[in-house]
mmCIF file of C-alpha atoms in Angstrom:
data_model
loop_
_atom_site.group_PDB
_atom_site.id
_atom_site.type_symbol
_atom_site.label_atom_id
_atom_site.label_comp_id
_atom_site.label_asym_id
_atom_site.label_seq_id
_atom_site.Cartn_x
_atom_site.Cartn_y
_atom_site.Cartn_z
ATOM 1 C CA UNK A 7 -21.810 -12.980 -3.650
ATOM 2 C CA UNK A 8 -24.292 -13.306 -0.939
ATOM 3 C CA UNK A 9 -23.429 -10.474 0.950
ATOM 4 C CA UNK A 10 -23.826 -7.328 -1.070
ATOM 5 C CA UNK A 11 -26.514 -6.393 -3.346
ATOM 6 C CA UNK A 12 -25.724 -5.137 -7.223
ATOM 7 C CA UNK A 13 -24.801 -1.791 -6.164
ATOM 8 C CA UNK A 14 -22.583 -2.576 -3.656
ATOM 9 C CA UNK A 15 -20.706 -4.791 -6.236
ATOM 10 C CA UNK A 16 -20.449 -2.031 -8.803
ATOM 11 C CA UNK A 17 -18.870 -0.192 -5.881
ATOM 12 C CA UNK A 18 -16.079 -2.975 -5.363
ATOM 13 C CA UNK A 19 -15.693 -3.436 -9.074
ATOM 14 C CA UNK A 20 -15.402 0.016 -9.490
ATOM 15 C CA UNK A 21 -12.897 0.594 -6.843
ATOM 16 C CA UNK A 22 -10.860 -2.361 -6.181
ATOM 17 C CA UNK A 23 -7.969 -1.659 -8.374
ATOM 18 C CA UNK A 24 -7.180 1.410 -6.114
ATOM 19 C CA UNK A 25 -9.562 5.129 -5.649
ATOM 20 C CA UNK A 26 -8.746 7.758 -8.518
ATOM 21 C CA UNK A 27 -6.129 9.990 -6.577
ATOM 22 C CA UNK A 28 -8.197 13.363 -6.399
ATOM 23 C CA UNK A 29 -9.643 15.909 -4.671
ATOM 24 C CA UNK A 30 -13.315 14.037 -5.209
ATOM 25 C CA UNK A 31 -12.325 10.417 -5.562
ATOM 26 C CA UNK A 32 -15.709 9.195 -4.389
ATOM 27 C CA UNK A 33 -17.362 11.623 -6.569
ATOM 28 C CA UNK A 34 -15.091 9.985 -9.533
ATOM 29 C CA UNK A 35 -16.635 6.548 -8.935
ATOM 30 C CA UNK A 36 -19.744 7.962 -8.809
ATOM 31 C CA UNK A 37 -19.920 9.272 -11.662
ATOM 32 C CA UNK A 38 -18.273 5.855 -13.476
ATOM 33 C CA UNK A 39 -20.866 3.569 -12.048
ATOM 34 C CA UNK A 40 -23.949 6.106 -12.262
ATOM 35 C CA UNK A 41 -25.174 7.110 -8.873
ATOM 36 C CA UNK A 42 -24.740 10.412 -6.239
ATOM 37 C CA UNK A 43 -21.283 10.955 -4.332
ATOM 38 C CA UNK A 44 -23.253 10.268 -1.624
ATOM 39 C CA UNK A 45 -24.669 6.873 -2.050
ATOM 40 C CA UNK A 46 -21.073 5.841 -3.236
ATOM 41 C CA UNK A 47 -19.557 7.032 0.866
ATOM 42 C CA UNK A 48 -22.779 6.187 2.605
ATOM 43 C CA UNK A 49 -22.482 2.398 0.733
ATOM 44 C CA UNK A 50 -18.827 2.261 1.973
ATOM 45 C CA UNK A 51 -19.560 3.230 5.291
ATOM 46 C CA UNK A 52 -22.190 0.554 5.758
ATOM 47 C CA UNK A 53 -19.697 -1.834 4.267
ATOM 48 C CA UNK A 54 -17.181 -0.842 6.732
ATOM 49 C CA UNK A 55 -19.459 -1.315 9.539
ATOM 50 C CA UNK A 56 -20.457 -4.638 8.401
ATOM 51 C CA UNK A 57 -16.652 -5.691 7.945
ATOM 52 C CA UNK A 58 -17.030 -6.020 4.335
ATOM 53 C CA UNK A 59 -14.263 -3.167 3.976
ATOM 54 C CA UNK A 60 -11.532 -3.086 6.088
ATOM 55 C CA UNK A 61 -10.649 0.290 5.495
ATOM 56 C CA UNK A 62 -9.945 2.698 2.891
ATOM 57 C CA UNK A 63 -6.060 3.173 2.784
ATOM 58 C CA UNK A 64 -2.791 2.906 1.202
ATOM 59 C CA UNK A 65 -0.945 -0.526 1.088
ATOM 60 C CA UNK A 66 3.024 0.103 1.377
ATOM 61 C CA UNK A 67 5.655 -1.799 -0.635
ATOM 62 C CA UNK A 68 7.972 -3.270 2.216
ATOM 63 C CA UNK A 69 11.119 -3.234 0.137
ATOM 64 C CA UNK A 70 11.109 0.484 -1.455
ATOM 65 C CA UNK A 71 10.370 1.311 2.707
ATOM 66 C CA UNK A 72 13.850 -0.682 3.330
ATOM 67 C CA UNK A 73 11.902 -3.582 5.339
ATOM 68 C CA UNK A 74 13.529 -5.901 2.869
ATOM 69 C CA UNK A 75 14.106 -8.686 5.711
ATOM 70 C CA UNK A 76 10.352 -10.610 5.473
ATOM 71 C CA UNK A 77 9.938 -13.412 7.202
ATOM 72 C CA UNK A 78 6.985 -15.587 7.913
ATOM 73 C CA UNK A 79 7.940 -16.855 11.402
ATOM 74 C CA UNK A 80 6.149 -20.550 11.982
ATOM 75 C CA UNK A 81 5.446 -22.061 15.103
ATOM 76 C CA UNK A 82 4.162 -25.908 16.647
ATOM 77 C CA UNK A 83 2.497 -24.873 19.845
ATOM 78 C CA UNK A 84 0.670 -26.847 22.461
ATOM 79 C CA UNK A 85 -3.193 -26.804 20.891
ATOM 80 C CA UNK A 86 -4.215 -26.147 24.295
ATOM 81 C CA UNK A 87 -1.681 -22.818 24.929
ATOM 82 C CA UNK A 88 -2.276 -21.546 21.130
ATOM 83 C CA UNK A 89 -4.856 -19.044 21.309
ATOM 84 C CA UNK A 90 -3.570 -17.347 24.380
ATOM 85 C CA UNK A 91 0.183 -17.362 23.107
ATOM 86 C CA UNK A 92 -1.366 -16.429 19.742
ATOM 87 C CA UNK A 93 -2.972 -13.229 20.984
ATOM 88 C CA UNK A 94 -0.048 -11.700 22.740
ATOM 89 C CA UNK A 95 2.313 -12.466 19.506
ATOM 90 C CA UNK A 96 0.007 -10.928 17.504
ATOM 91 C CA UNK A 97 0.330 -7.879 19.719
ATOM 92 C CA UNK A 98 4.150 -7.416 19.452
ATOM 93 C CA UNK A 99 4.405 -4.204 17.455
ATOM 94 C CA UNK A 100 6.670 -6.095 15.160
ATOM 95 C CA UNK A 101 4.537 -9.078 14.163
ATOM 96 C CA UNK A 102 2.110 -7.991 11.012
ATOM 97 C CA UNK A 103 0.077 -10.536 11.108
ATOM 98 C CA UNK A 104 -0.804 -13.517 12.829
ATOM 99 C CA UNK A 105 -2.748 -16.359 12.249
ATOM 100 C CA UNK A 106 -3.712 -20.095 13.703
ATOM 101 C CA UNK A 107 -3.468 -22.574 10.950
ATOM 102 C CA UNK A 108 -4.283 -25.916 10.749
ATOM 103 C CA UNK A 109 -0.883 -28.538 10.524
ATOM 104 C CA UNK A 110 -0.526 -30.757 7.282
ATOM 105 C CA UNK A 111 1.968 -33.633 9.032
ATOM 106 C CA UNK A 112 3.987 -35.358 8.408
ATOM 107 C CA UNK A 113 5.671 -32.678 6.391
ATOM 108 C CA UNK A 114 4.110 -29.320 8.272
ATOM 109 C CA UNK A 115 3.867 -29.587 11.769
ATOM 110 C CA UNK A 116 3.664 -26.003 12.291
ATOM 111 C CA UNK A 117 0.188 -24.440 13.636
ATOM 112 C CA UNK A 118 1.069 -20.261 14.766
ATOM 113 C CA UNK A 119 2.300 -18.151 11.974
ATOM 114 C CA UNK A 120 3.429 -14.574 12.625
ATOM 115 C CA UNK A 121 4.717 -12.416 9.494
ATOM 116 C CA UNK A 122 8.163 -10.378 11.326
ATOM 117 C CA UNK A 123 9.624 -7.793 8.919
ATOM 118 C CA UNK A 124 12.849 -5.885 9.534
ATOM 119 C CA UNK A 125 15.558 -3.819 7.695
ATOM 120 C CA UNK A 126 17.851 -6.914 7.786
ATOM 121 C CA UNK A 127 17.771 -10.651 8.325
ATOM 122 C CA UNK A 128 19.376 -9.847 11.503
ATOM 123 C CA UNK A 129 16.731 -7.876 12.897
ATOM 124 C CA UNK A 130 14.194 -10.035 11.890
ATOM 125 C CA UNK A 131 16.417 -13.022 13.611
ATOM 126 C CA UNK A 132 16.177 -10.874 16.942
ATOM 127 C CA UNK A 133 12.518 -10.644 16.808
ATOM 128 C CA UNK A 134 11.905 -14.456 15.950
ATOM 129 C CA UNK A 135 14.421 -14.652 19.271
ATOM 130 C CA UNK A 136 11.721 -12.914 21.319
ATOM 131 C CA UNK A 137 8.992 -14.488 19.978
ATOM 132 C CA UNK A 138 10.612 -17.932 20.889
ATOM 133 C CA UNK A 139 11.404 -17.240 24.580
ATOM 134 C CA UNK A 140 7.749 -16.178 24.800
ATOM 135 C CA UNK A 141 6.282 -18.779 23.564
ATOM 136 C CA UNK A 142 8.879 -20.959 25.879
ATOM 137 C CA UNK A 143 8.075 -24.646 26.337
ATOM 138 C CA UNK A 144 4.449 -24.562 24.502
ATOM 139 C CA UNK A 145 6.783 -24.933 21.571
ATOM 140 C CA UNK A 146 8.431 -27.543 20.341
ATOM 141 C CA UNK A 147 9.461 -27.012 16.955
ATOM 142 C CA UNK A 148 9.631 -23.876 14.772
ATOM 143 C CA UNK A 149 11.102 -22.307 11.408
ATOM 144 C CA UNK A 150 11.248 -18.951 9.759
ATOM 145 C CA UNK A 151 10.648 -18.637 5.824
ATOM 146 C CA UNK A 152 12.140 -15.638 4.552
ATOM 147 C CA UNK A 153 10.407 -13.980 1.293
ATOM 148 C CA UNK A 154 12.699 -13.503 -2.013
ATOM 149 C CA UNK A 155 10.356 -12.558 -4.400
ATOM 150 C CA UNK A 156 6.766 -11.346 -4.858
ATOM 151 C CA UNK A 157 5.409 -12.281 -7.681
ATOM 152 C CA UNK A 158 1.829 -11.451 -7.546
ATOM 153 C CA UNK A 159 0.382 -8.551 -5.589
ATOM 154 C CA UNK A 160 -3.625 -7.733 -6.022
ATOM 155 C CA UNK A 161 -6.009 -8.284 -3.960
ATOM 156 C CA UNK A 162 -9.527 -9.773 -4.407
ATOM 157 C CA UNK A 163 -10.478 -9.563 -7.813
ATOM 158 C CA UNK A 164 -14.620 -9.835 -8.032
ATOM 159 C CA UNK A 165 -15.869 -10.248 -11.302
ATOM 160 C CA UNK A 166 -18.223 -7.949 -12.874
ATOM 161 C CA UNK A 167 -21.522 -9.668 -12.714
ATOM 162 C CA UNK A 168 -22.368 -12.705 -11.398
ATOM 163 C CA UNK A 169 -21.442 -14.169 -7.745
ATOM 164 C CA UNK B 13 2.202 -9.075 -13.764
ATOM 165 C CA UNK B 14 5.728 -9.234 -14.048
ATOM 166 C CA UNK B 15 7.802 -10.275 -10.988
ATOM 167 C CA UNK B 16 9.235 -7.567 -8.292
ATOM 168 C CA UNK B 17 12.584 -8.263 -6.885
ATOM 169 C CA UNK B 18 12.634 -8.648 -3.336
ATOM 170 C CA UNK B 19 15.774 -6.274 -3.675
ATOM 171 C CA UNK B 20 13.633 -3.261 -5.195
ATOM 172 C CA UNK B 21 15.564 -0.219 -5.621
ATOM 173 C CA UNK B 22 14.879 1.949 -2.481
ATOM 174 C CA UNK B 23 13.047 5.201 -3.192
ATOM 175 C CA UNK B 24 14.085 8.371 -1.284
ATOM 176 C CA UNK B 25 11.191 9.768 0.466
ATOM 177 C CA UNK B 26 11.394 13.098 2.516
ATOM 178 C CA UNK B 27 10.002 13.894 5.924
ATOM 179 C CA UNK B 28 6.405 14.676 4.511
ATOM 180 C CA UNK B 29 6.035 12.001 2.119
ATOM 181 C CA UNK B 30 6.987 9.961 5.146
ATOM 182 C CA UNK B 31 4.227 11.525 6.705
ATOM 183 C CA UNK B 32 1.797 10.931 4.016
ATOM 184 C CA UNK B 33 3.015 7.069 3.783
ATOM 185 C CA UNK B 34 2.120 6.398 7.802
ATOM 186 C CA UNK B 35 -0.992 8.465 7.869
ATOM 187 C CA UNK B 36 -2.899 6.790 4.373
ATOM 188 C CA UNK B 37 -2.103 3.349 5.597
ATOM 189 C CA UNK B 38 -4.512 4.174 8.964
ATOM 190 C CA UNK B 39 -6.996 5.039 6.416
ATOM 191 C CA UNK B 40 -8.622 7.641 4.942
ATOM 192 C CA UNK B 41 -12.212 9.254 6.247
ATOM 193 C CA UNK B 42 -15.190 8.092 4.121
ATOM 194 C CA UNK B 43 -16.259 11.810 3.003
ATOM 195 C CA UNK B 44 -16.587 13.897 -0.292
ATOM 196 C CA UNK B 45 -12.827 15.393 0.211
ATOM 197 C CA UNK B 46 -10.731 13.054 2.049
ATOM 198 C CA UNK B 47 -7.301 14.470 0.884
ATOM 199 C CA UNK B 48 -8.177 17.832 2.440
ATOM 200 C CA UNK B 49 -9.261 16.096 5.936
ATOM 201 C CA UNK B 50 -5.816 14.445 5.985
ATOM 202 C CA UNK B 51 -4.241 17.770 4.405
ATOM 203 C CA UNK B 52 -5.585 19.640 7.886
ATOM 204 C CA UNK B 53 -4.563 17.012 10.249
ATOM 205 C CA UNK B 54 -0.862 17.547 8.747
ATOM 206 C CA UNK B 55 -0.679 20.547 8.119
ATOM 207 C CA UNK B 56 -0.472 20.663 4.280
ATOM 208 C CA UNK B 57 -2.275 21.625 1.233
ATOM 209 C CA UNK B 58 -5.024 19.168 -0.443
ATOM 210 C CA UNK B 59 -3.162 19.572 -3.244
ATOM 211 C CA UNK B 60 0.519 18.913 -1.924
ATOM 212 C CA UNK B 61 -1.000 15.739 -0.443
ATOM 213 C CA UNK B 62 -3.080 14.656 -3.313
ATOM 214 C CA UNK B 63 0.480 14.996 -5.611
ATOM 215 C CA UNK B 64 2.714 13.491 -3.185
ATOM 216 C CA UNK B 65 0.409 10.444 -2.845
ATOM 217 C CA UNK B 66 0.246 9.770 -6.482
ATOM 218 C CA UNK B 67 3.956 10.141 -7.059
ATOM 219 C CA UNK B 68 4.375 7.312 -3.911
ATOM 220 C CA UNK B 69 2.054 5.175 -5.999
ATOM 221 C CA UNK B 70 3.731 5.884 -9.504
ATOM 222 C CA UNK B 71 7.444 5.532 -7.540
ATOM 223 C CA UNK B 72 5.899 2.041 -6.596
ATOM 224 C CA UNK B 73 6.371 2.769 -2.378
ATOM 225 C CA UNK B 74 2.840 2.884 -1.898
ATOM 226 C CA UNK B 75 1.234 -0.497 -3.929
ATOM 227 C CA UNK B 76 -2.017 0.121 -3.581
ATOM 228 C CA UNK B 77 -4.711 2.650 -2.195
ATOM 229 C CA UNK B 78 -8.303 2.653 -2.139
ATOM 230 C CA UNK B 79 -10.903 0.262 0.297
ATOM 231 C CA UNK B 80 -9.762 -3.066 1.535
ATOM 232 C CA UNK B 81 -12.256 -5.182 0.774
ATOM 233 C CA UNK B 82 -12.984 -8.812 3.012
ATOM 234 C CA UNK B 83 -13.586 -11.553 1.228
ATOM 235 C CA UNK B 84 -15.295 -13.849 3.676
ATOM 236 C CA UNK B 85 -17.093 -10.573 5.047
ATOM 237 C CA UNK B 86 -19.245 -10.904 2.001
ATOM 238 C CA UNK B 87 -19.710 -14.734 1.356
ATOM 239 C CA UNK B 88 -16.768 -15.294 0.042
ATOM 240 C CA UNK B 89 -13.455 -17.006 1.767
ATOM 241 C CA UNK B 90 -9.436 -16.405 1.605
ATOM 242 C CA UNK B 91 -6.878 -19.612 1.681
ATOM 243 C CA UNK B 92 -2.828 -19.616 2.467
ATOM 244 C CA UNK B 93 -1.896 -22.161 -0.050
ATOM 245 C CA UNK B 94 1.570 -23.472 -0.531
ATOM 246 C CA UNK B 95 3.652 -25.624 -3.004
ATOM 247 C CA UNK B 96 6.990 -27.772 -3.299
ATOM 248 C CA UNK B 97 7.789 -26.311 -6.857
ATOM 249 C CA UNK B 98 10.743 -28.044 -8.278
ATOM 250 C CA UNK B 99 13.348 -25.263 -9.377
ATOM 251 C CA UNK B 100 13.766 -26.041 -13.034
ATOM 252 C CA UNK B 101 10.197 -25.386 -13.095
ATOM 253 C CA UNK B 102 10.088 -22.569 -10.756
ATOM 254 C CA UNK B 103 9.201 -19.835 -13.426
ATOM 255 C CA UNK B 104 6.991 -21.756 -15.677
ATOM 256 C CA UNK B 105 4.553 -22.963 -12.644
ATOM 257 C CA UNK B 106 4.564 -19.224 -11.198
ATOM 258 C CA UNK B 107 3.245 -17.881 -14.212
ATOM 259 C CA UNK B 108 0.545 -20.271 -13.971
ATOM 260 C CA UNK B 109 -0.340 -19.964 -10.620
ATOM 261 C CA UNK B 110 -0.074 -16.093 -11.413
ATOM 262 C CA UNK B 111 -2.382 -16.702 -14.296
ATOM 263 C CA UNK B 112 -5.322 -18.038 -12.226
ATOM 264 C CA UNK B 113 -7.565 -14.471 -10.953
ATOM 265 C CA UNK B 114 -8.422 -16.338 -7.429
ATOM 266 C CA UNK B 115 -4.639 -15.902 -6.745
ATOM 267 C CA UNK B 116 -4.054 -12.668 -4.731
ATOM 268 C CA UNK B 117 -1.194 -12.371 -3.376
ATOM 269 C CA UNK B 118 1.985 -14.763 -4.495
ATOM 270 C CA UNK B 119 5.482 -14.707 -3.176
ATOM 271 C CA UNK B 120 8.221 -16.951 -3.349
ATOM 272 C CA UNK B 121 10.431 -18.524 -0.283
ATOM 273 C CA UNK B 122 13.172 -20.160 0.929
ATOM 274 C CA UNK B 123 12.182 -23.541 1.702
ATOM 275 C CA UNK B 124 11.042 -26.964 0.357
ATOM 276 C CA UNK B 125 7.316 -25.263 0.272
ATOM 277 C CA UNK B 126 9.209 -22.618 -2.135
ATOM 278 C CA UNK B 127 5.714 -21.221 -3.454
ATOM 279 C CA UNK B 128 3.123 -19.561 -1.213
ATOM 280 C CA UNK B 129 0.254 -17.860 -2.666
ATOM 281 C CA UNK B 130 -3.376 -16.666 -1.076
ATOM 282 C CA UNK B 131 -6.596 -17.867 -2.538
ATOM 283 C CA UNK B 132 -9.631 -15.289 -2.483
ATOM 284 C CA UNK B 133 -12.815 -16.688 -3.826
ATOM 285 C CA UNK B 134 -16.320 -15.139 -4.093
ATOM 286 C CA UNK B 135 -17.239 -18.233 -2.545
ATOM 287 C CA UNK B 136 -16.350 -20.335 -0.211
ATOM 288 C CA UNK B 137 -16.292 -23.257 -2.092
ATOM 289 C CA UNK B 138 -14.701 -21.815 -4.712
ATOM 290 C CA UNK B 139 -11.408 -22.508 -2.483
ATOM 291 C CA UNK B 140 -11.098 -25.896 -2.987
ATOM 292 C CA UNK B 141 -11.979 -25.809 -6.914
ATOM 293 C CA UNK B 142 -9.283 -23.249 -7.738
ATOM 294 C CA UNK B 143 -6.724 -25.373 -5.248
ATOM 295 C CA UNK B 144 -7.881 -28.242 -7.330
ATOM 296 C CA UNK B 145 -7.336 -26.649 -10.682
ATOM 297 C CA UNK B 146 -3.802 -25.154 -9.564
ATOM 298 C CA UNK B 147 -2.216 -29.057 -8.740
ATOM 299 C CA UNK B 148 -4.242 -29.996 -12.014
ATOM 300 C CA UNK B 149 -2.104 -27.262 -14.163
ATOM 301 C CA UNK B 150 1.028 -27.179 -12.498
ATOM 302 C CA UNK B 151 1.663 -31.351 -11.380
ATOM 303 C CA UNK B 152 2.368 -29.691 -7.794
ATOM 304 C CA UNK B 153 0.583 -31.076 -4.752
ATOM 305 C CA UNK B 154 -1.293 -28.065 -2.902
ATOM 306 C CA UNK B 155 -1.342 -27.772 0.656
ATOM 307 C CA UNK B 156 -3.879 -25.643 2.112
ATOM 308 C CA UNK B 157 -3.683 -23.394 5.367
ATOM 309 C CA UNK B 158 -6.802 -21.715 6.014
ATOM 310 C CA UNK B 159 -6.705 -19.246 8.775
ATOM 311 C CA UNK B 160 -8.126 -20.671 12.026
ATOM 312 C CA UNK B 161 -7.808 -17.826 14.317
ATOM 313 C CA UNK B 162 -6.582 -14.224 13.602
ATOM 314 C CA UNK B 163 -4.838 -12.352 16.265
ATOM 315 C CA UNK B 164 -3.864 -9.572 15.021
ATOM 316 C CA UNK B 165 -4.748 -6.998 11.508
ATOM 317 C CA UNK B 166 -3.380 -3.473 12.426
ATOM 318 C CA UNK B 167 -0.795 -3.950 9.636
ATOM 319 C CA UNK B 168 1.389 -1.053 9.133
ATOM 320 C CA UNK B 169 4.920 -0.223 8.203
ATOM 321 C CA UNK B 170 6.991 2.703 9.833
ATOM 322 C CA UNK B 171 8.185 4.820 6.624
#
């Protein structure tokens, strides 16, 4: 992997199942991968400044929080309007994510995709509602796929060595 | 991995753990006692905090927590993939899909494209081989949606 050295990737190896839960967690890793607490947080924080970690938190499980309504909300827009329209859907506080894709016709003509998640199908309906009168005639066609199952849920998973 | 109903029992969480659920998914401060920063900051022990999160992670609300790491940030590349999986088949092609390490994330949907997974590869390249290998093993055709633009990552959930 071209953009970390072999430290670095005993850092993401070490750490990307999840941080030990205690009082030193950082300390923890340290001591697993053999270097100081503080070459194990000053290596993350230069990772984090370079984007190579997003950030050190906790993912939630939609369903135990009652968001059990998720739907990924699709959308054919006008190439030319996209990006624009794109940037204020992503900035509804109820779209998660949001993405330009490419189409794959004839069977996928859809290029915007915004994830909408709600306590019921109803709410989530609402919100693909909004989205719809926002994105007005710059759309012509959309859909809504609505999640039933996960069935995998890990992350990257680097190998040890190599890359 | 064994598959997680959509329909998950709900777990009761209280108005702390609430707390604790909103303020670990803004992240946690990169230094040698993180628990006790967020402790101060809401008023609670280190300890309180530090037990509370690991019960949300044993109790399954919280699925994950330690650094978020991007793939393409260091060489490497993330694809939305998707697949028309005949039903009969449904299970059988999921653990197989399930089985390959480049697959992150996996969920099923209601649609023709029933199968919609996310491919994270050291390298970019390494995209189109696992794709490849995935309509090799399972007979399914593999479309392939690779972000274009992103507009938006803040991803949180209101507990």
């Amino acid at each position: 992997m071209s953009g970390i050295d072999a430290i670095d990737r005993k850092i993401v190896t070490a750490t990307q199942c999840g941080l030990p839960v205690v009082r030193q967690p950082f300390a923890r890793i340290a001591t697993e991968i053999g270097c100081s607490e503080a070459d194990v947080i000053a290596r993350l924080a230069v990772m984090a400044a370079r984007g190579v970690v997003r950030r050190v938190a906790a993912a939630p499980n939609h369903y135990a929080l009652g968001m059990v309504a998720n739907g990924m909300s699709v959308w054919d827009v006008d190439d030319t309007q996209v990006s624009a329209l794109g940037a204020e859907i992503g900035a509804l506080p109820y779209v998660t994510h949001c993405y330009r894709r490419p189409r794959a016709l004839p069977a996928w003509p859809y290029n915007l995709f915004a994830m909408v998640h709600g306590a019921t199908r109803a709410e989530v309906e609402t919100k693909r509602a909004e989205i719809a009168v926002r994105l007005g005639s710059a759309c012509r066609a959309s859909d809504i796929l609505y999640s039933t199952r996960i069935l995998k849920k890990t992350g990257l998973r680097l190998a040890r060595s190599g890359g | 991995m064994r598959a997680r109903s959509a329909s998950a029992e709900r777990v009761t969480l209280d108005a702390v753990d609430r707390i604790i659920v909103n303020r670990l998914q803004d992240g946690i401060p990169l230094v040698p006692l993180p628990f006790d920063a967020v402790a101060k900051e809401i008023g609670r022990n280190p300890e309180d905090v530090i037990a509370r999160t690991a019960r949300l992670i044993e109790a399954g609300v919280l699925t994950r927590f330690g650094p978020f790491f991007d793939a393409a940030a260091m060489g490497g590349a993330f694809c939305l993939c998707a697949m028309a999986v005949p039903r009969d088949q449904f299970e059988a092609v999921a653990d197989l899909v399930n089985g390959f390490d480049e697959v992150a994330h996996n969920y099923e949907r209601e649609h023709a494209l029933n199968m919609w997974f996310v491919l994270a590869t050291e390298r970019p390249e390494g995209i189109a081989m696992a794709a490849d290998e995935i309509a090799r093993a399972t007979g399914c055709d593999v479309l392939m949606f690779p972000k274009l633009e992103e507009y938006f990552i803040g991803f949180k959930v209101a507990a």
